[in-house]
PDB file of C-alpha atoms in Angstrom:
ATOM      1  CA  MET A  16      -1.530 -10.799  18.560  1.00 54.00           C
ATOM      2  CA  THR A  17       1.257  -8.918  20.280  1.00 56.00           C
ATOM      3  CA  GLU A  18       2.925  -5.876  18.749  1.00 58.00           C
ATOM      4  CA  THR A  19       6.131  -7.895  18.294  1.00 55.00           C
ATOM      5  CA  GLN A  20       4.297 -10.657  16.409  1.00 53.00           C
ATOM      6  CA  GLN A  21       2.597  -8.086  14.211  1.00 50.00           C
ATOM      7  CA  ALA A  22       5.904  -6.330  13.483  1.00 49.00           C
ATOM      8  CA  ARG A  23       7.313  -9.654  12.222  1.00 67.00           C
ATOM      9  CA  MET A  24       4.243 -10.244  10.075  1.00 74.00           C
ATOM     10  CA  PHE A  25       4.886  -7.215   7.844  1.00 79.00           C
ATOM     11  CA  PHE A  26       8.115  -5.978   6.315  1.00 76.00           C
ATOM     12  CA  PRO A  27       9.590  -2.688   7.606  1.00 78.00           C
ATOM     13  CA  GLY A  28       7.960   0.265   5.877  1.00 73.00           C
ATOM     14  CA  SER A  29       4.777  -1.658   5.081  1.00 76.00           C
ATOM     15  CA  ARG A  30       1.578   0.377   5.212  1.00 75.00           C
ATOM     16  CA  TYR A  31       0.205  -2.305   7.582  1.00 80.00           C
ATOM     17  CA  GLU A  32       3.171  -2.308   9.972  1.00 80.00           C
ATOM     18  CA  ARG A  33       1.543  -0.132  12.652  1.00 80.00           C
ATOM     19  CA  MET A  34      -2.162  -0.549  11.863  1.00 84.00           C
ATOM     20  CA  GLY A  35      -3.061  -2.812  14.768  1.00 84.00           C
ATOM     21  CA  THR A  36      -5.208  -5.895  14.801  1.00 86.00           C
ATOM     22  CA  TYR A  37      -8.567  -7.081  16.048  1.00 91.00           C
ATOM     23  CA  THR A  38     -10.061 -10.531  16.519  1.00 92.00           C
ATOM     24  CA  LEU A  39     -13.044 -12.079  14.795  1.00 93.00           C
ATOM     25  CA  THR A  40     -14.986 -15.206  15.624  1.00 96.00           C
ATOM     26  CA  MET A  41     -15.838 -17.179  12.502  1.00 95.00           C
ATOM     27  CA  ALA A  42     -19.111 -19.099  12.058  1.00 96.00           C
ATOM     28  CA  ASP A  43     -17.402 -22.333  13.130  1.00 97.00           C
ATOM     29  CA  GLY A  44     -16.094 -20.724  16.339  1.00 96.00           C
ATOM     30  CA  THR A  45     -12.525 -20.267  15.121  1.00 96.00           C
ATOM     31  CA  ILE A  46     -10.981 -17.031  16.386  1.00 95.00           C
ATOM     32  CA  VAL A  47      -8.785 -15.219  13.882  1.00 93.00           C
ATOM     33  CA  ALA A  48      -6.728 -12.047  14.045  1.00 89.00           C
ATOM     34  CA  ALA A  49      -7.251  -9.455  11.319  1.00 89.00           C
ATOM     35  CA  THR A  50      -5.222  -6.370  10.482  1.00 88.00           C
ATOM     36  CA  ARG A  51      -6.962  -3.029  10.237  1.00 87.00           C
ATOM     37  CA  LEU A  52      -6.952  -1.514   6.759  1.00 83.00           C
ATOM     38  CA  PRO A  53      -5.190   1.805   6.341  1.00 81.00           C
ATOM     39  CA  LEU A  54      -7.220   4.485   4.624  1.00 80.00           C
ATOM     40  CA  PRO A  55      -5.458   6.266   1.769  1.00 76.00           C
ATOM     41  CA  ALA A  56      -3.870   9.504   2.893  1.00 74.00           C
ATOM     42  CA  PRO A  57      -3.241  11.602  -0.214  1.00 77.00           C
ATOM     43  CA  GLY A  58      -0.601  14.232   0.383  1.00 83.00           C
ATOM     44  CA  PRO A  59       1.583  16.490  -1.720  1.00 89.00           C
ATOM     45  CA  ARG A  60       2.368  15.143  -5.171  1.00 91.00           C
ATOM     46  CA  ARG A  61       5.557  15.421  -7.164  1.00 92.00           C
ATOM     47  CA  GLY A  62       3.483  15.071 -10.317  1.00 94.00           C
ATOM     48  CA  PHE A  63       1.993  12.400 -12.534  1.00 95.00           C
ATOM     49  CA  HIS A  64       3.456   9.576 -14.579  1.00 96.00           C
ATOM     50  CA  ARG A  65       1.789   8.490 -17.811  1.00 96.00           C
ATOM     51  CA  ARG A  66       1.604   4.736 -17.496  1.00 92.00           C
ATOM     52  CA  HIS A  67       2.767   2.640 -20.454  1.00 91.00           C
ATOM     53  CA  GLU A  68       0.788  -0.429 -21.458  1.00 87.00           C
ATOM     54  CA  GLY A  69       1.604  -3.316 -19.122  1.00 86.00           C
ATOM     55  CA  GLN A  70       3.726  -1.161 -16.801  1.00 91.00           C
ATOM     56  CA  ARG A  71       3.421  -2.482 -13.236  1.00 93.00           C
ATOM     57  CA  LEU A  72       3.144  -0.348 -10.113  1.00 93.00           C
ATOM     58  CA  ASP A  73       6.228  -1.923  -8.557  1.00 94.00           C
ATOM     59  CA  LEU A  74       8.306  -0.782 -11.536  1.00 95.00           C
ATOM     60  CA  ILE A  75       6.904   2.747 -11.300  1.00 95.00           C
ATOM     61  CA  ALA A  76       7.608   2.777  -7.550  1.00 94.00           C
ATOM     62  CA  ALA A  77      11.161   1.527  -8.127  1.00 95.00           C
ATOM     63  CA  HIS A  78      11.767   4.315 -10.634  1.00 95.00           C
ATOM     64  CA  PHE A  79      10.241   7.246  -8.727  1.00 95.00           C
ATOM     65  CA  LEU A  80      10.504   6.111  -5.101  1.00 93.00           C
ATOM     66  CA  ALA A  81      13.620   3.905  -5.305  1.00 94.00           C
ATOM     67  CA  ASP A  82      11.681   1.056  -3.692  1.00 91.00           C
ATOM     68  CA  PRO A  83       9.479  -1.400  -5.597  1.00 92.00           C
ATOM     69  CA  THR A  84       7.648  -2.352  -2.381  1.00 88.00           C
ATOM     70  CA  ALA A  85       6.512   1.269  -1.979  1.00 89.00           C
ATOM     71  CA  PHE A  86       3.837   0.866  -4.677  1.00 91.00           C
ATOM     72  CA  TRP A  87       1.268   1.478  -1.921  1.00 88.00           C
ATOM     73  CA  GLN A  88       2.502   5.072  -1.736  1.00 91.00           C
ATOM     74  CA  LEU A  89       1.345   5.458  -5.350  1.00 93.00           C
ATOM     75  CA  CYS A  90      -2.052   4.142  -4.226  1.00 90.00           C
ATOM     76  CA  ASP A  91      -2.161   6.638  -1.353  1.00 89.00           C
ATOM     77  CA  ALA A  92      -1.204   9.518  -3.649  1.00 91.00           C
ATOM     78  CA  ALA A  93      -4.137   8.590  -5.878  1.00 90.00           C
ATOM     79  CA  GLY A  94      -6.563   8.004  -2.992  1.00 88.00           C
ATOM     80  CA  ALA A  95      -6.903   4.324  -3.945  1.00 88.00           C
ATOM     81  CA  LEU A  96      -7.472   1.683  -1.290  1.00 84.00           C
ATOM     82  CA  VAL A  97      -6.183  -1.195  -3.439  1.00 86.00           C
ATOM     83  CA  PRO A  98      -3.594  -1.348  -6.250  1.00 89.00           C
ATOM     84  CA  ASP A  99      -6.117  -2.782  -8.704  1.00 91.00           C
ATOM     85  CA  ALA A 100      -7.961   0.550  -8.595  1.00 90.00           C
ATOM     86  CA  LEU A 101      -5.004   2.057 -10.482  1.00 90.00           C
ATOM     87  CA  ALA A 102      -4.997  -0.614 -13.195  1.00 85.00           C
ATOM     88  CA  VAL A 103      -7.320   1.382 -15.441  1.00 85.00           C
ATOM     89  CA  ARG A 104      -5.715   4.773 -14.882  1.00 89.00           C
ATOM     90  CA  ALA A 105      -3.479   6.229 -17.563  1.00 92.00           C
ATOM     91  CA  LEU A 106      -1.963   8.769 -15.164  1.00 94.00           C
ATOM     92  CA  ILE A 107      -0.419   7.613 -11.895  1.00 95.00           C
ATOM     93  CA  ALA A 108       0.057  10.206  -9.131  1.00 94.00           C
ATOM     94  CA  VAL A 109       3.596  10.254  -7.738  1.00 95.00           C
ATOM     95  CA  PRO A 110       3.933  11.418  -4.116  1.00 94.00           C
ATOM     96  CA  ALA A 111       6.382  14.118  -3.136  1.00 90.00           C
ATOM     97  CA  ALA A 112       9.694  12.935  -1.713  1.00 75.00           C
ATOM     98  CA  GLY A 113       9.797  12.107   1.973  1.00 56.00           C
ATOM     99  CA  ARG A 114       6.310  10.620   2.189  1.00 49.00           C
TER     100      ARG A 114
END
């Protein structure tokens, strides 16, 4: 997969946008391209938000980061690889501005 194809695959600002790809050969011989997973990179935090019952990460991201698609930054701030890891947490780390 070329860099241009990969750039079109993910929206601008996505945590996967610049991760690169690799190819895998499946058991049936099919070759597929896979995107490398970014490791969480916790950085400075603005603080913590006490999550209300049923409150989704995209709504928290929209409120604190002005971008609902930036929920992955909440994951990074908490050191979580996937959003579901935050589902059971009462306190959600909010990254400092400019992350």
